[in-house]
Amino acid sequence: MTVPATPLDRRRLLHETWLVLGVSLGASAIWSALSILKRLADNRPLNQQASQLNVSRAAQSWLDLAYQLTDIALALVPVLLALHLLHREIDSPARFLGLDRRRPSSDLRWGLGLTAVIGVPGLALYLIARSAGLNTQVVAADLGQHWWSLPVLVLSAWQNAVLEEVIMIGYLFTRWTQAGWRLPQVLVVSALIRGSYHLYQGFGGFVGNVVMGLIMGAVYLRTRRVMPLVIAHALLDTIAFVGYALLRDHVSWL
């Protein structure tokens, strides 16, 4: 993997990455680790506990919508920060990371392929881990019945995708390579961090997302484009969020 030269030394590069993680997904990993410890201290098995995503934040519909949109917007600030930091050495960081529309057909093919490769085994792993008492019940959507609920779930899916793939793959792979890390080390550490901020779901969520991180990272190293990863991640989360909202009252195992 070829990266541009940087005036920053190894120590400053690593400090920068830990700070970016500290205001984004690294902070989520810490809270997630505390969450799983709290769950394990509970007398109930993990599969009798629930992890709620996309929950209502206010009784008034308009205020709840304002909360949801603000959450989505603020969660993308670390992405802008990462691109801003890369801009010191790279004229167009988004283009360098492959977060653009230069190859729409190729990006879509890769994205759809990744969705199939990760989606079905991921669902199977979730069900197996939950039946084994190693995972919580994931309540993927609980926004109530509003005209804006489904569009907000789609926006939330895309926000997750952009945040995770730009930070965990594009930005970290670039910075850690510049810092002299070998690619296998970059790939594994990034995947482990990805798994750790999903620990709140249980150990199945951790393992599944580590595997997802390894696959996403390997595809990035081959394509040198983040966009296919964003497409796949967004599709996976959209199916999970919207599918849960539409089917939760009709499918018992959800």
PDB file of C-alpha atoms in Angstrom:
ATOM      1  CA  MET A   1       0.000   0.000   0.000  1.00  0.00           C
ATOM      2  CA  THR A   2       1.530   3.302  -1.144  1.00  0.00           C
ATOM      3  CA  VAL A   3       0.966   6.354   1.055  1.00  0.00           C
ATOM      4  CA  PRO A   4       2.172   9.950   0.610  1.00  0.00           C
ATOM      5  CA  ALA A   5       5.174  11.235   2.509  1.00  0.00           C
ATOM      6  CA  THR A   6       4.409  13.205   5.671  1.00  0.00           C
ATOM      7  CA  PRO A   7       6.415  15.692   7.720  1.00  0.00           C
ATOM      8  CA  LEU A   8       5.009  14.135  10.904  1.00  0.00           C
ATOM      9  CA  ASP A   9       7.193  11.658  12.761  1.00  0.00           C
ATOM     10  CA  ARG A  10       5.962   8.248  13.882  1.00  0.00           C
ATOM     11  CA  ARG A  11       5.135   9.394  17.400  1.00  0.00           C
ATOM     12  CA  ARG A  12       3.038  12.354  16.240  1.00  0.00           C
ATOM     13  CA  LEU A  13       1.222  10.186  13.699  1.00  0.00           C
ATOM     14  CA  LEU A  14       0.252   7.676  16.359  1.00  0.00           C
ATOM     15  CA  HIS A  15      -0.781  10.411  18.788  1.00  0.00           C
ATOM     16  CA  GLU A  16      -2.997  11.881  16.078  1.00  0.00           C
ATOM     17  CA  THR A  17      -4.723   8.561  15.394  1.00  0.00           C
ATOM     18  CA  TRP A  18      -5.397   7.906  19.077  1.00  0.00           C
ATOM     19  CA  LEU A  19      -6.863  11.404  19.434  1.00  0.00           C
ATOM     20  CA  VAL A  20      -9.138  10.913  16.422  1.00  0.00           C
ATOM     21  CA  LEU A  21     -10.245   7.576  17.849  1.00  0.00           C
ATOM     22  CA  GLY A  22     -10.692   9.201  21.252  1.00  0.00           C
ATOM     23  CA  VAL A  23     -13.334  11.565  19.914  1.00  0.00           C
ATOM     24  CA  SER A  24     -15.058   8.901  17.816  1.00  0.00           C
ATOM     25  CA  LEU A  25     -15.032   5.121  17.662  1.00  0.00           C
ATOM     26  CA  GLY A  26     -12.299   4.641  20.253  1.00  0.00           C
ATOM     27  CA  ALA A  27     -14.540   6.324  22.809  1.00  0.00           C
ATOM     28  CA  SER A  28     -17.360   4.018  21.698  1.00  0.00           C
ATOM     29  CA  ALA A  29     -15.048   1.040  22.292  1.00  0.00           C
ATOM     30  CA  ILE A  30     -14.400   2.147  25.883  1.00  0.00           C
ATOM     31  CA  TRP A  31     -18.099   2.614  26.615  1.00  0.00           C
ATOM     32  CA  SER A  32     -18.828  -0.710  24.929  1.00  0.00           C
ATOM     33  CA  ALA A  33     -16.274  -2.523  27.107  1.00  0.00           C
ATOM     34  CA  LEU A  34     -17.874  -1.034  30.219  1.00  0.00           C
ATOM     35  CA  SER A  35     -21.284  -2.034  28.895  1.00  0.00           C
ATOM     36  CA  ILE A  36     -20.343  -5.709  28.492  1.00  0.00           C
ATOM     37  CA  LEU A  37     -18.850  -5.759  32.003  1.00  0.00           C
ATOM     38  CA  LYS A  38     -22.115  -4.338  33.334  1.00  0.00           C
ATOM     39  CA  ARG A  39     -24.097  -6.955  31.431  1.00  0.00           C
ATOM     40  CA  LEU A  40     -21.915  -9.794  32.725  1.00  0.00           C
ATOM     41  CA  ALA A  41     -22.467  -8.542  36.284  1.00  0.00           C
ATOM     42  CA  ASP A  42     -26.218  -8.821  35.698  1.00  0.00           C
ATOM     43  CA  ASN A  43     -27.870 -11.994  36.974  1.00  0.00           C
ATOM     44  CA  ARG A  44     -29.597 -12.538  33.632  1.00  0.00           C
ATOM     45  CA  PRO A  45     -27.909 -14.340  30.710  1.00  0.00           C
ATOM     46  CA  LEU A  46     -26.893 -12.134  27.810  1.00  0.00           C
ATOM     47  CA  ASN A  47     -29.640 -13.505  25.567  1.00  0.00           C
ATOM     48  CA  GLN A  48     -32.227 -12.248  28.066  1.00  0.00           C
ATOM     49  CA  GLN A  49     -30.875  -8.703  27.828  1.00  0.00           C
ATOM     50  CA  ALA A  50     -31.468  -6.236  24.997  1.00  0.00           C
ATOM     51  CA  SER A  51     -29.253  -3.789  23.101  1.00  0.00           C
ATOM     52  CA  GLN A  52     -31.307  -0.936  21.710  1.00  0.00           C
ATOM     53  CA  LEU A  53     -30.295   1.041  18.643  1.00  0.00           C
ATOM     54  CA  ASN A  54     -32.033   4.006  17.023  1.00  0.00           C
ATOM     55  CA  VAL A  55     -34.256   4.768  19.987  1.00  0.00           C
ATOM     56  CA  SER A  56     -36.746   7.589  20.421  1.00  0.00           C
ATOM     57  CA  ARG A  57     -35.307  10.593  22.268  1.00  0.00           C
ATOM     58  CA  ALA A  58     -38.346  12.785  22.918  1.00  0.00           C
ATOM     59  CA  ALA A  59     -42.109  12.482  23.277  1.00  0.00           C
ATOM     60  CA  GLN A  60     -42.828  15.198  20.708  1.00  0.00           C
ATOM     61  CA  SER A  61     -42.394  13.990  17.132  1.00  0.00           C
ATOM     62  CA  TRP A  62     -40.710  17.166  15.850  1.00  0.00           C
ATOM     63  CA  LEU A  63     -38.277  17.253  18.782  1.00  0.00           C
ATOM     64  CA  ASP A  64     -37.460  13.569  18.423  1.00  0.00           C
ATOM     65  CA  LEU A  65     -36.706  14.161  14.733  1.00  0.00           C
ATOM     66  CA  ALA A  66     -34.452  17.084  15.674  1.00  0.00           C
ATOM     67  CA  TYR A  67     -32.562  14.828  18.100  1.00  0.00           C
ATOM     68  CA  GLN A  68     -32.148  12.087  15.492  1.00  0.00           C
ATOM     69  CA  LEU A  69     -30.863  14.422  12.775  1.00  0.00           C
ATOM     70  CA  THR A  70     -28.507  16.175  15.198  1.00  0.00           C
ATOM     71  CA  ASP A  71     -27.078  12.826  16.334  1.00  0.00           C
ATOM     72  CA  ILE A  72     -26.465  11.823  12.722  1.00  0.00           C
ATOM     73  CA  ALA A  73     -24.834  15.125  11.809  1.00  0.00           C
ATOM     74  CA  LEU A  74     -22.543  15.341  14.847  1.00  0.00           C
ATOM     75  CA  ALA A  75     -21.416  11.734  14.422  1.00  0.00           C
ATOM     76  CA  LEU A  76     -19.924  12.711  11.066  1.00  0.00           C
ATOM     77  CA  VAL A  77     -17.711  15.466  12.495  1.00  0.00           C
ATOM     78  CA  PRO A  78     -14.822  13.015  13.194  1.00  0.00           C
ATOM     79  CA  VAL A  79     -14.912  12.068   9.502  1.00  0.00           C
ATOM     80  CA  LEU A  80     -14.448  15.723   8.550  1.00  0.00           C
ATOM     81  CA  LEU A  81     -11.668  15.967  11.140  1.00  0.00           C
ATOM     82  CA  ALA A  82      -9.844  12.954   9.697  1.00  0.00           C
ATOM     83  CA  LEU A  83     -10.106  14.325   6.149  1.00  0.00           C
ATOM     84  CA  HIS A  84      -8.932  17.729   7.387  1.00  0.00           C
ATOM     85  CA  LEU A  85      -5.855  16.184   9.017  1.00  0.00           C
ATOM     86  CA  LEU A  86      -5.004  14.211   5.892  1.00  0.00           C
ATOM     87  CA  HIS A  87      -5.370  17.361   3.799  1.00  0.00           C
ATOM     88  CA  ARG A  88      -2.034  18.595   5.186  1.00  0.00           C
ATOM     89  CA  GLU A  89      -0.237  16.172   2.862  1.00  0.00           C
ATOM     90  CA  ILE A  90      -2.935  15.168   0.383  1.00  0.00           C
ATOM     91  CA  ASP A  91      -4.653  17.676  -1.916  1.00  0.00           C
ATOM     92  CA  SER A  92      -7.887  15.671  -2.112  1.00  0.00           C
ATOM     93  CA  PRO A  93      -8.162  13.211   0.795  1.00  0.00           C
ATOM     94  CA  ALA A  94     -11.592  11.937  -0.252  1.00  0.00           C
ATOM     95  CA  ARG A  95     -10.302  11.136  -3.726  1.00  0.00           C
ATOM     96  CA  PHE A  96      -7.148   9.550  -2.312  1.00  0.00           C
ATOM     97  CA  LEU A  97      -9.236   7.281  -0.050  1.00  0.00           C
ATOM     98  CA  GLY A  98     -11.606   6.384  -2.874  1.00  0.00           C
ATOM     99  CA  LEU A  99     -14.545   8.209  -1.311  1.00  0.00           C
ATOM    100  CA  ASP A 100     -15.784   9.659  -4.584  1.00  0.00           C
ATOM    101  CA  ARG A 101     -17.869   8.806  -7.657  1.00  0.00           C
ATOM    102  CA  ARG A 102     -15.124   7.986 -10.141  1.00  0.00           C
ATOM    103  CA  ARG A 103     -16.000   4.270 -10.381  1.00  0.00           C
ATOM    104  CA  PRO A 104     -19.725   3.898  -9.627  1.00  0.00           C
ATOM    105  CA  SER A 105     -20.244   0.569 -11.397  1.00  0.00           C
ATOM    106  CA  SER A 106     -17.216  -1.093  -9.843  1.00  0.00           C
ATOM    107  CA  ASP A 107     -17.991   0.325  -6.396  1.00  0.00           C
ATOM    108  CA  LEU A 108     -21.573  -0.913  -6.598  1.00  0.00           C
ATOM    109  CA  ARG A 109     -20.517  -4.414  -7.672  1.00  0.00           C
ATOM    110  CA  TRP A 110     -18.033  -4.677  -4.834  1.00  0.00           C
ATOM    111  CA  GLY A 111     -20.577  -3.237  -2.410  1.00  0.00           C
ATOM    112  CA  LEU A 112     -23.300  -5.696  -3.380  1.00  0.00           C
ATOM    113  CA  GLY A 113     -20.853  -8.587  -3.242  1.00  0.00           C
ATOM    114  CA  LEU A 114     -19.664  -7.617   0.220  1.00  0.00           C
ATOM    115  CA  THR A 115     -23.259  -7.240   1.381  1.00  0.00           C
ATOM    116  CA  ALA A 116     -23.988 -10.844   0.379  1.00  0.00           C
ATOM    117  CA  VAL A 117     -20.717 -12.238   1.750  1.00  0.00           C
ATOM    118  CA  ILE A 118     -21.087 -10.529   5.130  1.00  0.00           C
ATOM    119  CA  GLY A 119     -24.853 -10.287   5.546  1.00  0.00           C
ATOM    120  CA  VAL A 120     -26.087 -13.892   5.556  1.00  0.00           C
ATOM    121  CA  PRO A 121     -23.227 -15.360   7.651  1.00  0.00           C
ATOM    122  CA  GLY A 122     -23.507 -12.365   9.982  1.00  0.00           C
ATOM    123  CA  LEU A 123     -27.185 -13.032  10.636  1.00  0.00           C
ATOM    124  CA  ALA A 124     -26.457 -16.730  11.215  1.00  0.00           C
ATOM    125  CA  LEU A 125     -23.684 -15.868  13.681  1.00  0.00           C
ATOM    126  CA  TYR A 126     -26.007 -13.511  15.562  1.00  0.00           C
ATOM    127  CA  LEU A 127     -28.704 -16.175  15.909  1.00  0.00           C
ATOM    128  CA  ILE A 128     -26.201 -18.851  16.969  1.00  0.00           C
ATOM    129  CA  ALA A 129     -24.503 -16.564  19.505  1.00  0.00           C
ATOM    130  CA  ARG A 130     -27.843 -15.460  20.912  1.00  0.00           C
ATOM    131  CA  SER A 131     -29.120 -19.036  21.270  1.00  0.00           C
ATOM    132  CA  ALA A 132     -25.854 -19.928  23.026  1.00  0.00           C
ATOM    133  CA  GLY A 133     -26.295 -17.080  25.494  1.00  0.00           C
ATOM    134  CA  LEU A 134     -23.311 -15.159  24.132  1.00  0.00           C
ATOM    135  CA  ASN A 135     -25.205 -12.239  22.631  1.00  0.00           C
ATOM    136  CA  THR A 136     -27.967  -9.866  23.608  1.00  0.00           C
ATOM    137  CA  GLN A 137     -31.161  -9.393  21.665  1.00  0.00           C
ATOM    138  CA  VAL A 138     -30.399  -6.506  19.314  1.00  0.00           C
ATOM    139  CA  VAL A 139     -33.364  -4.150  18.988  1.00  0.00           C
ATOM    140  CA  ALA A 140     -32.235  -2.483  15.787  1.00  0.00           C
ATOM    141  CA  ALA A 141     -34.958   0.167  15.596  1.00  0.00           C
ATOM    142  CA  ASP A 142     -37.367   1.646  18.119  1.00  0.00           C
ATOM    143  CA  LEU A 143     -38.360   5.051  16.771  1.00  0.00           C
ATOM    144  CA  GLY A 144     -42.112   4.574  16.867  1.00  0.00           C
ATOM    145  CA  GLN A 145     -44.573   5.168  14.082  1.00  0.00           C
ATOM    146  CA  HIS A 146     -43.659   8.521  12.509  1.00  0.00           C
ATOM    147  CA  TRP A 147     -43.604   9.626   8.882  1.00  0.00           C
ATOM    148  CA  TRP A 148     -39.876  10.213   9.242  1.00  0.00           C
ATOM    149  CA  SER A 149     -38.908   6.963  11.014  1.00  0.00           C
ATOM    150  CA  LEU A 150     -37.813   4.948   7.974  1.00  0.00           C
ATOM    151  CA  PRO A 151     -35.914   7.816   6.273  1.00  0.00           C
ATOM    152  CA  VAL A 152     -34.066   8.477   9.536  1.00  0.00           C
ATOM    153  CA  LEU A 153     -33.136   4.796   9.806  1.00  0.00           C
ATOM    154  CA  VAL A 154     -31.673   4.946   6.296  1.00  0.00           C
ATOM    155  CA  LEU A 155     -29.747   8.113   7.161  1.00  0.00           C
ATOM    156  CA  SER A 156     -28.474   6.452  10.333  1.00  0.00           C
ATOM    157  CA  ALA A 157     -27.271   3.469   8.312  1.00  0.00           C
ATOM    158  CA  TRP A 158     -25.318   5.707   5.940  1.00  0.00           C
ATOM    159  CA  GLN A 159     -23.894   7.712   8.834  1.00  0.00           C
ATOM    160  CA  ASN A 160     -22.607   4.518  10.462  1.00  0.00           C
ATOM    161  CA  ALA A 161     -21.111   3.396   7.173  1.00  0.00           C
ATOM    162  CA  VAL A 162     -19.293   6.643   6.404  1.00  0.00           C
ATOM    163  CA  LEU A 163     -18.018   7.068   9.963  1.00  0.00           C
ATOM    164  CA  GLU A 164     -16.724   3.538  10.405  1.00  0.00           C
ATOM    165  CA  GLU A 165     -15.244   2.928   6.975  1.00  0.00           C
ATOM    166  CA  VAL A 166     -13.565   6.318   6.570  1.00  0.00           C
ATOM    167  CA  ILE A 167     -12.086   6.285  10.095  1.00  0.00           C
ATOM    168  CA  MET A 168     -11.347   2.593  10.631  1.00  0.00           C
ATOM    169  CA  ILE A 169     -10.157   1.829   7.101  1.00  0.00           C
ATOM    170  CA  GLY A 170      -9.274   4.871   5.027  1.00  0.00           C
ATOM    171  CA  TYR A 171      -7.804   7.145   7.679  1.00  0.00           C
ATOM    172  CA  LEU A 172      -6.195   4.573  10.010  1.00  0.00           C
ATOM    173  CA  PHE A 173      -4.753   2.463   7.200  1.00  0.00           C
ATOM    174  CA  THR A 174      -3.136   5.608   5.772  1.00  0.00           C
ATOM    175  CA  ARG A 175      -1.783   6.972   9.044  1.00  0.00           C
ATOM    176  CA  TRP A 176      -0.582   3.683  10.502  1.00  0.00           C
ATOM    177  CA  THR A 177       1.166   2.805   7.240  1.00  0.00           C
ATOM    178  CA  GLN A 178       2.854   6.215   7.302  1.00  0.00           C
ATOM    179  CA  ALA A 179       3.907   5.431  10.890  1.00  0.00           C
ATOM    180  CA  GLY A 180       5.710   2.316   9.658  1.00  0.00           C
ATOM    181  CA  TRP A 181       3.256  -0.380  10.701  1.00  0.00           C
ATOM    182  CA  ARG A 182       3.167  -3.506   8.568  1.00  0.00           C
ATOM    183  CA  LEU A 183      -0.120  -4.098   6.715  1.00  0.00           C
ATOM    184  CA  PRO A 184      -1.071  -7.284   8.644  1.00  0.00           C
ATOM    185  CA  GLN A 185      -0.710  -5.332  11.889  1.00  0.00           C
ATOM    186  CA  VAL A 186      -2.818  -2.468  10.521  1.00  0.00           C
ATOM    187  CA  LEU A 187      -5.495  -4.877   9.343  1.00  0.00           C
ATOM    188  CA  VAL A 188      -5.738  -6.837  12.596  1.00  0.00           C
ATOM    189  CA  VAL A 189      -5.632  -3.865  14.994  1.00  0.00           C
ATOM    190  CA  SER A 190      -8.290  -2.009  13.013  1.00  0.00           C
ATOM    191  CA  ALA A 191     -10.539  -5.097  12.992  1.00  0.00           C
ATOM    192  CA  LEU A 192     -10.091  -5.628  16.732  1.00  0.00           C
ATOM    193  CA  ILE A 193     -11.068  -2.030  17.466  1.00  0.00           C
ATOM    194  CA  ARG A 194     -14.111  -2.441  15.213  1.00  0.00           C
ATOM    195  CA  GLY A 195     -15.125  -5.525  17.140  1.00  0.00           C
ATOM    196  CA  SER A 196     -14.541  -3.834  20.501  1.00  0.00           C
ATOM    197  CA  TYR A 197     -17.002  -1.003  19.924  1.00  0.00           C
ATOM    198  CA  HIS A 198     -19.669  -3.614  19.214  1.00  0.00           C
ATOM    199  CA  LEU A 199     -19.059  -5.494  22.476  1.00  0.00           C
ATOM    200  CA  TYR A 200     -22.180  -3.910  23.971  1.00  0.00           C
ATOM    201  CA  GLN A 201     -24.124  -6.408  21.834  1.00  0.00           C
ATOM    202  CA  GLY A 202     -22.263  -9.385  23.294  1.00  0.00           C
ATOM    203  CA  PHE A 203     -19.462 -11.651  22.178  1.00  0.00           C
ATOM    204  CA  GLY A 204     -21.189 -12.608  18.936  1.00  0.00           C
ATOM    205  CA  GLY A 205     -21.253  -8.936  17.944  1.00  0.00           C
ATOM    206  CA  PHE A 206     -17.560  -8.662  18.758  1.00  0.00           C
ATOM    207  CA  VAL A 207     -16.521 -11.696  16.705  1.00  0.00           C
ATOM    208  CA  GLY A 208     -18.790 -10.858  13.793  1.00  0.00           C
ATOM    209  CA  ASN A 209     -17.471  -7.333  13.502  1.00  0.00           C
ATOM    210  CA  VAL A 210     -13.834  -8.414  13.803  1.00  0.00           C
ATOM    211  CA  VAL A 211     -14.419 -10.708  10.826  1.00  0.00           C
ATOM    212  CA  MET A 212     -16.222  -7.899   9.010  1.00  0.00           C
ATOM    213  CA  GLY A 213     -13.263  -5.598   9.680  1.00  0.00           C
ATOM    214  CA  LEU A 214     -10.809  -8.124   8.272  1.00  0.00           C
ATOM    215  CA  ILE A 215     -12.892  -8.547   5.123  1.00  0.00           C
ATOM    216  CA  MET A 216     -13.425  -4.803   4.646  1.00  0.00           C
ATOM    217  CA  GLY A 217      -9.734  -4.119   5.196  1.00  0.00           C
ATOM    218  CA  ALA A 218      -8.668  -6.806   2.731  1.00  0.00           C
ATOM    219  CA  VAL A 219     -11.003  -5.414   0.073  1.00  0.00           C
ATOM    220  CA  TYR A 220      -9.664  -1.897   0.657  1.00  0.00           C
ATOM    221  CA  LEU A 221      -6.093  -3.097   0.233  1.00  0.00           C
ATOM    222  CA  ARG A 222      -7.104  -4.653  -3.073  1.00  0.00           C
ATOM    223  CA  THR A 223      -9.277  -1.849  -4.463  1.00  0.00           C
ATOM    224  CA  ARG A 224      -7.796   1.170  -2.642  1.00  0.00           C
ATOM    225  CA  ARG A 225     -11.327   2.534  -2.426  1.00  0.00           C
ATOM    226  CA  VAL A 226     -13.492   3.215   0.627  1.00  0.00           C
ATOM    227  CA  MET A 227     -16.707   3.736  -1.358  1.00  0.00           C
ATOM    228  CA  PRO A 228     -17.480   0.018  -1.903  1.00  0.00           C
ATOM    229  CA  LEU A 229     -17.119  -0.518   1.852  1.00  0.00           C
ATOM    230  CA  VAL A 230     -19.438   2.387   2.600  1.00  0.00           C
ATOM    231  CA  ILE A 231     -22.028   1.022   0.171  1.00  0.00           C
ATOM    232  CA  ALA A 232     -21.875  -2.476   1.673  1.00  0.00           C
ATOM    233  CA  HIS A 233     -21.996  -1.231   5.258  1.00  0.00           C
ATOM    234  CA  ALA A 234     -24.879   1.127   4.504  1.00  0.00           C
ATOM    235  CA  LEU A 235     -26.859  -1.637   2.807  1.00  0.00           C
ATOM    236  CA  LEU A 236     -26.247  -4.049   5.689  1.00  0.00           C
ATOM    237  CA  ASP A 237     -27.373  -1.506   8.284  1.00  0.00           C
ATOM    238  CA  THR A 238     -30.346  -0.362   6.193  1.00  0.00           C
ATOM    239  CA  ILE A 239     -31.551  -3.953   5.864  1.00  0.00           C
ATOM    240  CA  ALA A 240     -31.055  -4.497   9.601  1.00  0.00           C
ATOM    241  CA  PHE A 241     -32.708  -1.257  10.743  1.00  0.00           C
ATOM    242  CA  VAL A 242     -35.579  -0.999   8.274  1.00  0.00           C
ATOM    243  CA  GLY A 243     -36.125  -4.755   8.183  1.00  0.00           C
ATOM    244  CA  TYR A 244     -36.406  -4.877  11.962  1.00  0.00           C
ATOM    245  CA  ALA A 245     -38.811  -1.936  12.043  1.00  0.00           C
ATOM    246  CA  LEU A 246     -41.078  -3.552   9.446  1.00  0.00           C
ATOM    247  CA  LEU A 247     -40.892  -7.164  10.643  1.00  0.00           C
ATOM    248  CA  ARG A 248     -40.521  -7.033  14.430  1.00  0.00           C
ATOM    249  CA  ASP A 249     -44.247  -7.625  15.004  1.00  0.00           C
ATOM    250  CA  HIS A 250     -44.402 -10.432  12.451  1.00  0.00           C
ATOM    251  CA  VAL A 251     -41.223 -12.493  12.976  1.00  0.00           C
ATOM    252  CA  SER A 252     -40.820 -14.152  16.382  1.00  0.00           C
ATOM    253  CA  TRP A 253     -37.044 -14.666  16.323  1.00  0.00           C
ATOM    254  CA  LEU A 254     -36.359 -10.946  15.936  1.00  0.00           C
TER     255      LEU A 254
END
